[in-house]
């Protein structure tokens, strides 16, 4: 069958909302952009466990420690899920991980910020996982089958992550003055980096146009970001905390919040590798990969041995 005919069938499937499956013909650019996005999503899940792991030994109670451990285990599982979805596109795990270590592949900029207090762990669960859910619910309808299906389980677990983060901050917001200040400080520090998770402005998004055409993306960066602001602003009020942006005000005419401008210079700077923790995050991942070499060798040896039986 000619490539033209194949492309026609592919585009018809996209139009009819039929999922594209690994064995289907797809444009090389469709394969590449899915590898790009899914692998970076997977890297984000794994790197995202580092700032949280920093507080396992310092959780304020056994209950909080258990919740944090469960969340971190979930995130690692999300990463493995997404790496597996990526492999269905013909890239090996080794190549994907090497792209992260070499700096060729990105991960969510938000994970390059430090977790300075316990309230940061609540803010990450509530704001970061909240933003991730906003995006990932949309991705349950992405056109590439394995990616869409991976999102269903991931979204269910992210909802637990967001709820526990909010509940943790709710306790602090009703605590001592010092705990309330800690809660407010975390919201102030994590607010703008959380908005950056949705990507650059639509006008500067290099991938969105084509991703929307191929229904990889169903909503634009700015649209998802606005939905997130409209939802979270109300929750900050429920916490009794001050809004972290003095331009954040409800616009009754537009029926949405107006808000200030993201520091796009900071956004691109962190993505370029100049964030507070970029170096240590990638170094930690490289060390984990090296330390895990023996486990991978043992697993391969074991599977070869069982094949020869
Ligand atoms: N951090 C790092 N890089 C970012 C970024 C961010 N917050 N936002 C955008 N970028 C990069 C893009 O990857 C792209 O670079 P590339 O072409 O080299 O990949 C460039 O900036 C331009 O951005 P675009 O808008 O053109 O890129 P996309 O169309 O891919 O949109 C996205 C960006 C919305 C992040 C999209 O890639 C996406 O939906 N990814 C899947 C979701 C995801 O990765 N979420 C990350 C968080 S996962 C998480 O938080 C774990 C949770 O459990 C806590």
PDB file of N, CA, C and O in Angstrom, residues 1 97 233 272 304:
ATOM      1  N   UNK A   1       0.866  -1.206   0.000  1.00  0.00           N
ATOM      2  CA  UNK A   1       0.000   0.000   0.000  1.00  0.00           C
ATOM      3  C   UNK A   1       0.902   1.256   0.000  1.00  0.00           C
ATOM      4  O   UNK A   1       1.909   1.282   0.707  1.00  0.00           O
ATOM      5  N   UNK A  97      16.786   6.463  28.750  1.00  0.00           N
ATOM      6  CA  UNK A  97      17.478   6.898  29.976  1.00  0.00           C
ATOM      7  C   UNK A  97      18.745   7.685  29.608  1.00  0.00           C
ATOM      8  O   UNK A  97      19.049   8.716  30.194  1.00  0.00           O
ATOM      9  N   UNK A 233      -7.316  28.690  42.872  1.00  0.00           N
ATOM     10  CA  UNK A 233      -7.464  29.975  43.596  1.00  0.00           C
ATOM     11  C   UNK A 233      -8.526  29.831  44.688  1.00  0.00           C
ATOM     12  O   UNK A 233      -8.356  30.300  45.819  1.00  0.00           O
ATOM     13  N   UNK A 272      16.690  25.234  30.572  1.00  0.00           N
ATOM     14  CA  UNK A 272      18.030  25.129  29.952  1.00  0.00           C
ATOM     15  C   UNK A 272      19.039  24.489  30.910  1.00  0.00           C
ATOM     16  O   UNK A 272      20.185  24.265  30.574  1.00  0.00           O
ATOM     17  N   UNK A 304      17.670 -15.187  30.745  1.00  0.00           N
ATOM     18  CA  UNK A 304      18.358 -16.048  29.754  1.00  0.00           C
ATOM     19  C   UNK A 304      18.391 -17.494  30.247  1.00  0.00           C
ATOM     20  O   UNK A 304      18.175 -18.431  29.504  1.00  0.00           O
TER      21      UNK A 304
END
